Each structure stands twice: as C-alpha cells, then as structure tokens.
C-alpha atoms as a printed R data frame, in Angstrom:
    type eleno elety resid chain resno       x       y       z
1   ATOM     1    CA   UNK     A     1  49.024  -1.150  -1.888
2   ATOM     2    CA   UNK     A     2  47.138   0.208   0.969
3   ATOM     3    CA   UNK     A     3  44.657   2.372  -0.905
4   ATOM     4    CA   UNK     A     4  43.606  -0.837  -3.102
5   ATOM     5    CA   UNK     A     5  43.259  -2.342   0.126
6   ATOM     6    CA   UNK     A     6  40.754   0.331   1.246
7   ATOM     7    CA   UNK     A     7  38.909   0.205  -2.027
8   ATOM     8    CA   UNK     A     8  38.662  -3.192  -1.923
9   ATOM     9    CA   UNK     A     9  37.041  -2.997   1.610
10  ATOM    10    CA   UNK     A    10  34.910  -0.674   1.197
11  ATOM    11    CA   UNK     A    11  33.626  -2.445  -2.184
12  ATOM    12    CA   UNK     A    12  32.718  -5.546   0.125
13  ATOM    13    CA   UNK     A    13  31.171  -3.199   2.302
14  ATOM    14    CA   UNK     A    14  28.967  -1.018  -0.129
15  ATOM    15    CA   UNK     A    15  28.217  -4.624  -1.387
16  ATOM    16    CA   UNK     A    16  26.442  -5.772   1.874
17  ATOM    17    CA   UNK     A    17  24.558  -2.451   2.169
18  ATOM    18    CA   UNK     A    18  22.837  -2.492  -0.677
19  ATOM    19    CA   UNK     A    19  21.676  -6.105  -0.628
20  ATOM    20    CA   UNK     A    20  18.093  -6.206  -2.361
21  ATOM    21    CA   UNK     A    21  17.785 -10.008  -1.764
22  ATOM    22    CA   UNK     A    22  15.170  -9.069   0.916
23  ATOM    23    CA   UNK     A    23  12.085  -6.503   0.914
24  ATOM    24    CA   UNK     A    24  12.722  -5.054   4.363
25  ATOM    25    CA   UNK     A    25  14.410  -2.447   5.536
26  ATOM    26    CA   UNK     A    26  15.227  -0.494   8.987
27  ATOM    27    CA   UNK     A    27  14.109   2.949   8.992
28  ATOM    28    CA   UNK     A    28  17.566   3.703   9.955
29  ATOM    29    CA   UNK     A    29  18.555   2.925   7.037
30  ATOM    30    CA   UNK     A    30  15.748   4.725   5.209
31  ATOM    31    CA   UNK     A    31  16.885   8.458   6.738
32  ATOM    32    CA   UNK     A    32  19.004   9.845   4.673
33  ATOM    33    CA   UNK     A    33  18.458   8.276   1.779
34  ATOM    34    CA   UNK     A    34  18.348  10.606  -1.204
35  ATOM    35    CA   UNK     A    35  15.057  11.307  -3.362
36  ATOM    36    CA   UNK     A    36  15.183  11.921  -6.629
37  ATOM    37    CA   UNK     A    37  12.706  13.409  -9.670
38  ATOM    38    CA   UNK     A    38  12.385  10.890 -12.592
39  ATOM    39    CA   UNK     A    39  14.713  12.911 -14.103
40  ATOM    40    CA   UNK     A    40  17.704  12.196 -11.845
41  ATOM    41    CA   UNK     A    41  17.650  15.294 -10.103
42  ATOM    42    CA   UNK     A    42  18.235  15.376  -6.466
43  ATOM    43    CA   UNK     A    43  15.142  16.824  -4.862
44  ATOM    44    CA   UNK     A    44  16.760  16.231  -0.975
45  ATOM    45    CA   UNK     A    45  16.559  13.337   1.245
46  ATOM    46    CA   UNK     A    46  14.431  11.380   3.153
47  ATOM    47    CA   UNK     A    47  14.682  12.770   7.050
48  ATOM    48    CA   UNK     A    48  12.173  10.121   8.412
49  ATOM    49    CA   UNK     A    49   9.268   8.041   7.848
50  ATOM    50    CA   UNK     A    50   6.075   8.079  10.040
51  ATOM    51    CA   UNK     A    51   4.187   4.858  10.890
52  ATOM    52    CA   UNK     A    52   0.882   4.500  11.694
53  ATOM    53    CA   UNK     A    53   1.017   2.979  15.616
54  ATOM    54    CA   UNK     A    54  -1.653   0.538  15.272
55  ATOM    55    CA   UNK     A    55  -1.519  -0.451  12.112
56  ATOM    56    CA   UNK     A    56   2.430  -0.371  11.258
57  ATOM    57    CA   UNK     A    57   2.068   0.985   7.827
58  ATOM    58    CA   UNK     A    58   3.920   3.868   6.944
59  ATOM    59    CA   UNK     A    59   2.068   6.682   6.406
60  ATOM    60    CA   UNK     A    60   4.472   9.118   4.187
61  ATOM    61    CA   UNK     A    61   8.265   9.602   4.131
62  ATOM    62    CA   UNK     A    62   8.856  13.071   5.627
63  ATOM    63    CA   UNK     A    63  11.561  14.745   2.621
64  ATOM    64    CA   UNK     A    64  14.008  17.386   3.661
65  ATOM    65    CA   UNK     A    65  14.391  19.954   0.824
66  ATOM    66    CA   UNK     A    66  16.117  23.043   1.734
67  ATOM    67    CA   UNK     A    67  17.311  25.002   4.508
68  ATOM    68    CA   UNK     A    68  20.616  25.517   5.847
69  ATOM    69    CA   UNK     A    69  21.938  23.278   8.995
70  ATOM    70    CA   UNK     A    70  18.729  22.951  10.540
71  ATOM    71    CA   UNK     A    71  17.428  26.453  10.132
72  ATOM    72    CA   UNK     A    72  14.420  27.400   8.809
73  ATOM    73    CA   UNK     A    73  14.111  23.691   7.341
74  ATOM    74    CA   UNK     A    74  11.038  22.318   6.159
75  ATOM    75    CA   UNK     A    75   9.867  18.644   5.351
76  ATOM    76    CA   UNK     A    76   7.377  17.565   3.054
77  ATOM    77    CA   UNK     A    77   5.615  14.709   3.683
78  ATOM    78    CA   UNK     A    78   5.145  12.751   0.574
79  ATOM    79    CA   UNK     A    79   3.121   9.581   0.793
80  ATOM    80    CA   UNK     A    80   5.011   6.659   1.214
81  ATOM    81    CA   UNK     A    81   3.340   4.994  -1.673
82  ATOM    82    CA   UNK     A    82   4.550   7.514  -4.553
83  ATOM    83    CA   UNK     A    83   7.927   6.995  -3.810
84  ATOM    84    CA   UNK     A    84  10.080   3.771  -5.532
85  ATOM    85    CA   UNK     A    85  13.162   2.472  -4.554
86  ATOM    86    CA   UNK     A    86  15.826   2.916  -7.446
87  ATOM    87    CA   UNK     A    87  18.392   0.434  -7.039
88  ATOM    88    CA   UNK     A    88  20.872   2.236  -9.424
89  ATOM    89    CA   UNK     A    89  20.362   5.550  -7.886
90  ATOM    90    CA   UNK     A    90  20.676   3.937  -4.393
91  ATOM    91    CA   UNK     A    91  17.846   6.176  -3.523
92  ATOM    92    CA   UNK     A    92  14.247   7.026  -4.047
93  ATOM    93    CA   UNK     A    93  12.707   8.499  -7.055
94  ATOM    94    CA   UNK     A    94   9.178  10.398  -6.748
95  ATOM    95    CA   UNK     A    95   6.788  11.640 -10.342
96  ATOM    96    CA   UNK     A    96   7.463  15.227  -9.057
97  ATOM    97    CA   UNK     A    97   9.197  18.330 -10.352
98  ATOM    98    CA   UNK     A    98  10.844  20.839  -7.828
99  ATOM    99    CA   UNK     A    99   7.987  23.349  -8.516
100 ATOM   100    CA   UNK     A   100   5.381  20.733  -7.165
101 ATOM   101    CA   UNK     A   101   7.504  19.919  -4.272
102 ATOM   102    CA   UNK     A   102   7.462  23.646  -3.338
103 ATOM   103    CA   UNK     A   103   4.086  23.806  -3.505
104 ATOM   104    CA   UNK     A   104   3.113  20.782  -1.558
105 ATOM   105    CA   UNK     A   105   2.178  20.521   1.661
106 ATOM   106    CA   UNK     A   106   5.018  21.221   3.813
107 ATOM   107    CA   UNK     A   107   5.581  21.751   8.274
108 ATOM   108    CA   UNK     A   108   8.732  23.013  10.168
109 ATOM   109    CA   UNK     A   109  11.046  20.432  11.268
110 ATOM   110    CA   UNK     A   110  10.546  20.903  14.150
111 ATOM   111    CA   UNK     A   111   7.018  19.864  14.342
112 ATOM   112    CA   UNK     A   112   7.073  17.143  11.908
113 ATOM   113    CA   UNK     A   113   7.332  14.274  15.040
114 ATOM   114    CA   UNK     A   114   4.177  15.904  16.708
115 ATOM   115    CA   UNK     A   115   1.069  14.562  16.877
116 ATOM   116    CA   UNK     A   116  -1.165  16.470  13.576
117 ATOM   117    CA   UNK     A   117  -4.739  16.666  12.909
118 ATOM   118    CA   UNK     A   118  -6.597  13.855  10.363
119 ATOM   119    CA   UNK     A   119  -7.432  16.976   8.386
120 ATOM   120    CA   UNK     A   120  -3.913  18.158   8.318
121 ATOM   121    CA   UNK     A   121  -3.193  14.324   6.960
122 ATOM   122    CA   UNK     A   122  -5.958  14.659   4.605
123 ATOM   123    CA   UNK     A   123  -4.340  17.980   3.097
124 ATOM   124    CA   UNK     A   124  -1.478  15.905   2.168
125 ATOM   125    CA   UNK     A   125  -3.578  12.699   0.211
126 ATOM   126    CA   UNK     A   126  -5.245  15.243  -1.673
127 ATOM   127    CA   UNK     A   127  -2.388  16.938  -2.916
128 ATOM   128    CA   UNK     A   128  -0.988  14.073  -4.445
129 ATOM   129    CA   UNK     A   129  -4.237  12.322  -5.531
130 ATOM   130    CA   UNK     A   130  -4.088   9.839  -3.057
131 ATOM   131    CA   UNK     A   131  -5.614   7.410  -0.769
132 ATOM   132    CA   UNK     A   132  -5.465   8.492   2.818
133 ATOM   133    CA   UNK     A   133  -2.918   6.527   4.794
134 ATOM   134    CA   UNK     A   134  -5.815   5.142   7.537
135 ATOM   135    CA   UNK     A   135  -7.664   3.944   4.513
136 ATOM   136    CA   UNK     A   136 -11.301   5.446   3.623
C-alpha cells in the first residue's frame, strides 16, 4: 500500500512540474534540463542560460556535453533560438548531430559566466547560421 501511495504522489507531483498551460519558465528550472538531437539522442544538458542585461533576452543556452564531475568540462553555447521545447521528451531538442556539437564553438566551464568579447559572440551566430543575439 505504501509504494502506490508514493507513486501516486509523485504522479501529482511530476504533474505540476510539467504544466505547459503557461509560456514562462524560471531558469532554475531550465538547468538541467536535458537536450536532445532530433533523433532522441541525449546530447547532455542544459547547465545555464545567459541573458542579455539590458535587454532580457536570452542570448544562448550554455549545453554541458562531456567531462567527468566537473573536470575538464566544456559548454557549448547554442543559441537559444535553435533549441525547442519537447514536451514528450521533457527536454530540449536541437537540428544537430554529436559531430557538429563537437565542432562548435565551445569555452571551459569555468569561464562560461565571464564577461566574453562581441567577436567571441559573433563566432557562435555564425556557426549556426544565425542572427546575433544583440540584433544586427
């Protein structure tokens, strides 16, 4: 009795998390949140999303893919725009294949909440054919 108790409860609970009767969401809730190929394969997660401080539009979703525990971990950042919310996945899905995520743009980590340079920015639009995140 107690276990259908606990999958009842969390049932109600995965319920309420993945409410789509609204289009915002907290970034809290965006972190972590897995990524996905069209394909349905798992491609890593996002780690954070960076927002542009004047203009509150996010810039790109910063995707972790690979590393162990931390070390030697890189994150891509993928413009926020290619990515679409998949609500069957529960996760993100992205028109990439692992080989073009390897060869994206990518910076430690470490660095990724540190101020970069518009050209650095611009590296990352042309990659993946897109509009820069300021605009033209």
């Amino acid at each position: 009795m107690m276990i259908e108790e606990t999958k009842m409860t969390l049932a109600s609970e995965t319920e309420a998390v993945t409410d789509d009767t609204h289009e915002l969401i907290s970034s809290r809730r965006v972190e972590g949140t897995p990524v996905y190929n069209i394909r349905g394969e798992r491609l890593g997660h996002v780690h954070s999303v960076m927002i542009g401080k004047k203009s509150g539009q996010v810039a790109y979703a910063l995707l972790s893919f690979g590393g162990f525990l931390g070390i030697g971990e890189h994150v891509h950042p993928v413009p926020w725009e290619i990515l679409t919310y998949d609500v069957d996945l529960d996760g993100y899905t992205v028109d990439l294949t692992r080989e073009q995520l390897k060869n994206a743009p990518t910076m430690r980590l470490d660095e990724s909440d540190r101020p970069r340079r518009p050209e650095e920015d611009q590296e990352i639009s042309q990659y993946y054919g897109t509009m820069n995140w300021w605009g033209l």
